[in-house]
PDB file of C-alpha atoms in Angstrom:
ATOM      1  CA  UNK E  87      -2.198  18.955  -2.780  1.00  0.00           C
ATOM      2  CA  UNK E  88      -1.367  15.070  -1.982  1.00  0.00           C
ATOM      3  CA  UNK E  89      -4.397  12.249  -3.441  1.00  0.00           C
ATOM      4  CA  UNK E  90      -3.816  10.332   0.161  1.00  0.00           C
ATOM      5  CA  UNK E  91      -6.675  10.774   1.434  1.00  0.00           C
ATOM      6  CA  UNK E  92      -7.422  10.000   5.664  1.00  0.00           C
ATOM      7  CA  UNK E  93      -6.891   6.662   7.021  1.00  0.00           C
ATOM      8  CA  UNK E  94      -4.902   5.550   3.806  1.00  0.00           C
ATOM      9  CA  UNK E  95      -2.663   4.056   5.571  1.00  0.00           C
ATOM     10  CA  UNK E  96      -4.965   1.279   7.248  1.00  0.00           C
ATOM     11  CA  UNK E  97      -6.483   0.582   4.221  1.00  0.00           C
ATOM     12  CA  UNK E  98      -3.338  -0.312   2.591  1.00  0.00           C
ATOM     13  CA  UNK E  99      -2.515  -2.474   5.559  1.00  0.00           C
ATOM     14  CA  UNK E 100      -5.626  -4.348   4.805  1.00  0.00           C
ATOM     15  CA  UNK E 101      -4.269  -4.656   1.376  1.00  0.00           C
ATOM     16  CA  UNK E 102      -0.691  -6.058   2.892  1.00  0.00           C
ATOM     17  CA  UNK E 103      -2.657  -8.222   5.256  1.00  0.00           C
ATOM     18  CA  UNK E 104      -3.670  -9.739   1.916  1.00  0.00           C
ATOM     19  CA  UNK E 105      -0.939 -10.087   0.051  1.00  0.00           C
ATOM     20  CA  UNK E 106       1.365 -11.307   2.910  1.00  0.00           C
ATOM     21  CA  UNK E 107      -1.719 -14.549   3.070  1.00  0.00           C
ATOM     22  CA  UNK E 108      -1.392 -14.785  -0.605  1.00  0.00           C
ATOM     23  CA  UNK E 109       2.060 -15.042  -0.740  1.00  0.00           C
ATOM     24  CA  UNK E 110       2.415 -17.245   2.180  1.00  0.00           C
ATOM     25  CA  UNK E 111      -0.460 -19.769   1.116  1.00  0.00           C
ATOM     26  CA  UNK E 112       1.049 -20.203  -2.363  1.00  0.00           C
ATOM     27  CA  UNK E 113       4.711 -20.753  -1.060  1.00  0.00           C
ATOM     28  CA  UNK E 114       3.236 -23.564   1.404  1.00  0.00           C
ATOM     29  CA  UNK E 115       1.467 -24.429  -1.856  1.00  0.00           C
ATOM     30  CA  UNK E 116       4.936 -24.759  -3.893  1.00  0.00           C
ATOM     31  CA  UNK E 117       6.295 -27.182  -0.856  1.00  0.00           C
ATOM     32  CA  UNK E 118       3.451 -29.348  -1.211  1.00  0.00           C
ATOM     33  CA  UNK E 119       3.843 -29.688  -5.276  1.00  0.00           C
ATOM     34  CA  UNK E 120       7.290 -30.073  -5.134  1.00  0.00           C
ATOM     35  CA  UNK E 121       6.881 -32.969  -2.372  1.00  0.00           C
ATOM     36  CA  UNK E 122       3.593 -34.156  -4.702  1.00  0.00           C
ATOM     37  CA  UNK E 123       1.316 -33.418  -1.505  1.00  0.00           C
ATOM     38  CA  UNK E 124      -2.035 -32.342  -2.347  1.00  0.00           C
ATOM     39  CA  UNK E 125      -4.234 -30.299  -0.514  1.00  0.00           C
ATOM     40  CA  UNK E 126      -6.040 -32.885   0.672  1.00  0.00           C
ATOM     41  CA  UNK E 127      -3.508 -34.801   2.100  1.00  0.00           C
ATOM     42  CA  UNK E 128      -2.411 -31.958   3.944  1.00  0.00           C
ATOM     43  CA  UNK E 129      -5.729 -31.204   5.210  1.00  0.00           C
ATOM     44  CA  UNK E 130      -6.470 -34.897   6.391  1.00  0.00           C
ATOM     45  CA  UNK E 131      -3.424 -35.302   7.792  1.00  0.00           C
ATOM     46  CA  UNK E 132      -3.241 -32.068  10.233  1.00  0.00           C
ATOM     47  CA  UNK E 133      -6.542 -33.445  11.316  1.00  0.00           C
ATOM     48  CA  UNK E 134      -8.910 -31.168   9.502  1.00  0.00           C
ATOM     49  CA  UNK E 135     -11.775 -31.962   6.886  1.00  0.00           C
ATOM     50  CA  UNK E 136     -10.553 -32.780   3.415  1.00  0.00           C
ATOM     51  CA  UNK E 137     -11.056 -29.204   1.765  1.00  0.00           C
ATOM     52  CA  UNK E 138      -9.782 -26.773   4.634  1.00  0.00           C
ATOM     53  CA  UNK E 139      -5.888 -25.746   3.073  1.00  0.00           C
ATOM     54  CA  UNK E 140      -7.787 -25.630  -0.537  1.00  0.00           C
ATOM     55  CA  UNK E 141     -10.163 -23.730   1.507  1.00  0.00           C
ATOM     56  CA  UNK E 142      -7.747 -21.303   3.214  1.00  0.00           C
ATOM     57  CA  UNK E 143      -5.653 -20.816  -0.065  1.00  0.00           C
ATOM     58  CA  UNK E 144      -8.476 -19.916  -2.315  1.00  0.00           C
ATOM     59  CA  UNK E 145      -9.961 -17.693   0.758  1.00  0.00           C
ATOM     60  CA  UNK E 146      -7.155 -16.305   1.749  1.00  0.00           C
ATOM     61  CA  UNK E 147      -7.492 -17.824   5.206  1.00  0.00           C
ATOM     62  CA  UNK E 148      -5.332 -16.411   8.165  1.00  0.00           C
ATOM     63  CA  UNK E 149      -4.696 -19.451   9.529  1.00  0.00           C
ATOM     64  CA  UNK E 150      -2.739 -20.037  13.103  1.00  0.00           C
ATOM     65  CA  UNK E 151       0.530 -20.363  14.100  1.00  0.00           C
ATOM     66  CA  UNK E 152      -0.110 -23.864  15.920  1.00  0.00           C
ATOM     67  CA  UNK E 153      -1.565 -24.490  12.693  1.00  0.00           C
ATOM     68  CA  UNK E 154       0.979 -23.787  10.671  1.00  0.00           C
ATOM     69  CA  UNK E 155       3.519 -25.637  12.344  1.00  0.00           C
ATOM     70  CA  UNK E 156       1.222 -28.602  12.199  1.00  0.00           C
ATOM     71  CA  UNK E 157       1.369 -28.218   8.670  1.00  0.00           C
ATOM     72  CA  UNK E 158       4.846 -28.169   8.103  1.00  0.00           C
ATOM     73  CA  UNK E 159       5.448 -31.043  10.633  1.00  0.00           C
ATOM     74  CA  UNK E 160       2.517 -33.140   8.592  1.00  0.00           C
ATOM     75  CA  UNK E 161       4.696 -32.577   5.697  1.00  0.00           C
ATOM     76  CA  UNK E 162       7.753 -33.252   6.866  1.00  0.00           C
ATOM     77  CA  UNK E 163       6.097 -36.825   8.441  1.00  0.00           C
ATOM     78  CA  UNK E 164       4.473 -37.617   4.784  1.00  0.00           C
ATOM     79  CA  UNK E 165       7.850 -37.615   3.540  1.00  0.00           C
ATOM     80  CA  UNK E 166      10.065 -39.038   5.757  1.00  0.00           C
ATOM     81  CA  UNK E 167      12.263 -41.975   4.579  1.00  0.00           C
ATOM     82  CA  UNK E 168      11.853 -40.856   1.536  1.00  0.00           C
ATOM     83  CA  UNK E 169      15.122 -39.495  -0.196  1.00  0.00           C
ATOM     84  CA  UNK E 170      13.774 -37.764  -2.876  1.00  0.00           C
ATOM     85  CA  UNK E 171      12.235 -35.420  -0.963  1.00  0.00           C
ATOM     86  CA  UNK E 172      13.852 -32.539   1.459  1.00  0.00           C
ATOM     87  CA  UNK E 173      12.426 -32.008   4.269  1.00  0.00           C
ATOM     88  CA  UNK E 174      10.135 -28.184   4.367  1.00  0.00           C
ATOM     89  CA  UNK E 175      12.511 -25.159   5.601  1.00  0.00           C
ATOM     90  CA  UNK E 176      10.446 -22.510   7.018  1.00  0.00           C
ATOM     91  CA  UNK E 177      13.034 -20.220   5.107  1.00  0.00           C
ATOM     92  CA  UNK E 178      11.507 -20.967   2.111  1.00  0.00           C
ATOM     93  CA  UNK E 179       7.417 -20.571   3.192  1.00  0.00           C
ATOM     94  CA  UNK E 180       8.950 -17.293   5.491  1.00  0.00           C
ATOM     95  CA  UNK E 181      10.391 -15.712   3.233  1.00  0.00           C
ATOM     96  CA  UNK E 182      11.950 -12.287   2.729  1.00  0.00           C
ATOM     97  CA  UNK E 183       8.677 -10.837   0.318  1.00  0.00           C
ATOM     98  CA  UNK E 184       6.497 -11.538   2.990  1.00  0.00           C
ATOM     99  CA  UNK E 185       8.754  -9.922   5.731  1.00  0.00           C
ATOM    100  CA  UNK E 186       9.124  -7.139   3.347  1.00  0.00           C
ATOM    101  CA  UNK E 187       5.587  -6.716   3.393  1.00  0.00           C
ATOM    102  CA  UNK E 188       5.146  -7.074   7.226  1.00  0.00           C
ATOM    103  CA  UNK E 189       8.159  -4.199   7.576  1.00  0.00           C
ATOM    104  CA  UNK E 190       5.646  -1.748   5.204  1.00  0.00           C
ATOM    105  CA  UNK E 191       2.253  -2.577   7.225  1.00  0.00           C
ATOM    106  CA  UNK E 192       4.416  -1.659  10.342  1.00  0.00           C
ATOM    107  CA  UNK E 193       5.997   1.179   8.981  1.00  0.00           C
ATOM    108  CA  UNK E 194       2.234   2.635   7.945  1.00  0.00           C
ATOM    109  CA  UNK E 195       1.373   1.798  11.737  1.00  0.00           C
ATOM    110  CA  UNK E 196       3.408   3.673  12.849  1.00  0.00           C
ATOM    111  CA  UNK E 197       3.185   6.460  11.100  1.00  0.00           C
ATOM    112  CA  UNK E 198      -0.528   6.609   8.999  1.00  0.00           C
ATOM    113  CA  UNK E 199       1.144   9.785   6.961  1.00  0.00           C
ATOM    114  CA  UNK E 200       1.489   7.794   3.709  1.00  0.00           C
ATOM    115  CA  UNK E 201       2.576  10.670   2.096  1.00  0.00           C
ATOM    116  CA  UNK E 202       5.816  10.924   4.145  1.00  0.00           C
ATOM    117  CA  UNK E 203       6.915   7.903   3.939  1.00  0.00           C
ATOM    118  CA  UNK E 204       6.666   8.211   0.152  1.00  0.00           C
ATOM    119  CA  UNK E 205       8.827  10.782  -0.254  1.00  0.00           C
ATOM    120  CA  UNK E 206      11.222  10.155   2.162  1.00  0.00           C
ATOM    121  CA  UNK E 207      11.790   6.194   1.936  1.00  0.00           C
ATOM    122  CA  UNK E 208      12.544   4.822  -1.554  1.00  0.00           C
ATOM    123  CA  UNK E 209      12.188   1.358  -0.572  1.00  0.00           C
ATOM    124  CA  UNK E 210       8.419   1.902   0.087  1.00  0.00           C
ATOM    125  CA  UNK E 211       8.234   3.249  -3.201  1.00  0.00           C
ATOM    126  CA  UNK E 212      10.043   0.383  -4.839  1.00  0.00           C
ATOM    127  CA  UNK E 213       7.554  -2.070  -3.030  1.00  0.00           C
ATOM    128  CA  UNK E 214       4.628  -0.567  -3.421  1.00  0.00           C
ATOM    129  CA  UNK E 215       5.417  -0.281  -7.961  1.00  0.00           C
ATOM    130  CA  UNK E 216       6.703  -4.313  -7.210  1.00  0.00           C
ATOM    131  CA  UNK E 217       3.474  -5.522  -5.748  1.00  0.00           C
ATOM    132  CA  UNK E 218       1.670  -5.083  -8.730  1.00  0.00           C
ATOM    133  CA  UNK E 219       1.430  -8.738  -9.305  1.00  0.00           C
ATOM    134  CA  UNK E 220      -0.051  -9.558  -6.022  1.00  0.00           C
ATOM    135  CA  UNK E 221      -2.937  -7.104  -6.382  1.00  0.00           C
ATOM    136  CA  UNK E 222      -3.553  -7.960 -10.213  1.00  0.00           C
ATOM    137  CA  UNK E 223      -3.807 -11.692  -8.928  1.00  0.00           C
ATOM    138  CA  UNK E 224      -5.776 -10.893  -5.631  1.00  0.00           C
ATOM    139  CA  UNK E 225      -8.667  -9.227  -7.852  1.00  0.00           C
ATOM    140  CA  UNK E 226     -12.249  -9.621  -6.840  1.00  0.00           C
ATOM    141  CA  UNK E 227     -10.365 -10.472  -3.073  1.00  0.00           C
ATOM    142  CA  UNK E 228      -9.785  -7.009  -2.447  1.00  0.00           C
ATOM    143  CA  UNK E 229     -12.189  -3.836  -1.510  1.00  0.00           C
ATOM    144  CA  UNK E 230     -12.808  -1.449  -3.937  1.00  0.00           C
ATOM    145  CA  UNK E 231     -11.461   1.009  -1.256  1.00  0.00           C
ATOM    146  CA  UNK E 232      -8.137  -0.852  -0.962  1.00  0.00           C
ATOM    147  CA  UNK E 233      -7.691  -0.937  -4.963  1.00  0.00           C
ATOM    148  CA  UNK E 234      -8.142   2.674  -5.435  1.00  0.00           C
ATOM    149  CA  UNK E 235      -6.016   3.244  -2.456  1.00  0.00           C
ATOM    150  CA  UNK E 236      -2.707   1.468  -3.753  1.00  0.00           C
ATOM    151  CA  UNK E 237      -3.901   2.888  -7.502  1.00  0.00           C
ATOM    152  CA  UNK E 238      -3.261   7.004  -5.682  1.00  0.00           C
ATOM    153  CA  UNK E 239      -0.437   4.949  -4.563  1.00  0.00           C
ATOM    154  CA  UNK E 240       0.965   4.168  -8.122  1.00  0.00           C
ATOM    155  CA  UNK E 241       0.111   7.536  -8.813  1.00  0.00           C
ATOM    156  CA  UNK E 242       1.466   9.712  -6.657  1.00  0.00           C
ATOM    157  CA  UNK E 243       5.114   7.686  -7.091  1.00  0.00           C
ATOM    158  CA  UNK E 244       4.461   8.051 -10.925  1.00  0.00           C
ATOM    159  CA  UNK E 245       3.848  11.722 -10.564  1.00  0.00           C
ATOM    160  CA  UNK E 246       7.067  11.843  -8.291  1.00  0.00           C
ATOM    161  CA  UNK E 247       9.196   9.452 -10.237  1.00  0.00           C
ATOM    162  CA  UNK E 248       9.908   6.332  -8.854  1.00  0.00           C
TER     163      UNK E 248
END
């Protein structure tokens, strides 16, 4: 008898939802220390009160698509004419991990038997053992329901060899 228990499947997209705003808020993060942006800066110049990216990254904010571009634009502005810098490629905030993790929520969508698409998709599998990192690092962000949910996870792919 399978440990995936009913609804497993949206809880673990909760859990993507998560990881896909870590991810993202700490690659914009890594374009704004390599350009020697802070936080701050960002925030002020998009227009917003001093603290909101620090804000959003520590919170995990899901922040808006208008607002996103803003942010790369701002960026792209605070450097300009300056050769040092390149400008921000959405490539590199965009990037494959996090569409990875967008193609996984959709896939459990789709189809909420979690226990399906672990045996029959190997990909999933691989993900789900590779995220460890992001849910060690989004502790005390996460519900107790969505850790013990990617834990049966870890289990059941143990128990099944990965």
């Amino acid at each position: 008898m399978s440990d995936i228990v009913p609804n497993e499947g949206v809880v673990l997209q909760g859990l993507l939802n998560k990881v896909i705003l870590y991810r993202f808020t700490r690659n914009l993060d890594k374009e704004l220390a390599e350009r020697k942006i802070s936080h701050a800066q960002l925030s002020g110049s998009t227009g917003r009160n001093s603290n909101w990216f620090n804000r959003s990254f520590n919170e995990l904010e899901d922040m808006r698509i208008s607002t996103f571009i803003k942010s790369i634009t701002v960026i792209n502005k605070i450097i300009s004419g300056n050769e040092k810098f390149k400008p921000v490629e959405v490539g590199n905030v965009l990037d494959d991990e996090l569409f990875k993790a967008a193609s996984v929520s959709i896939d459990l969508s789709l189809n909420d038997d979690v226990e399906h698409l672990l045996r029959n998709d190997t990909d999933i599998r691989k993900f789900f053992v590779g995220i460890q990192f992001y849910v060690d690092a989004l502790e005390g962000k996460l519900s107790g329901e969505e850790k013990q949910a990617y834990e049966r996870i870890l289990v059941r792919i143990n128990e099944e060899g990965s």
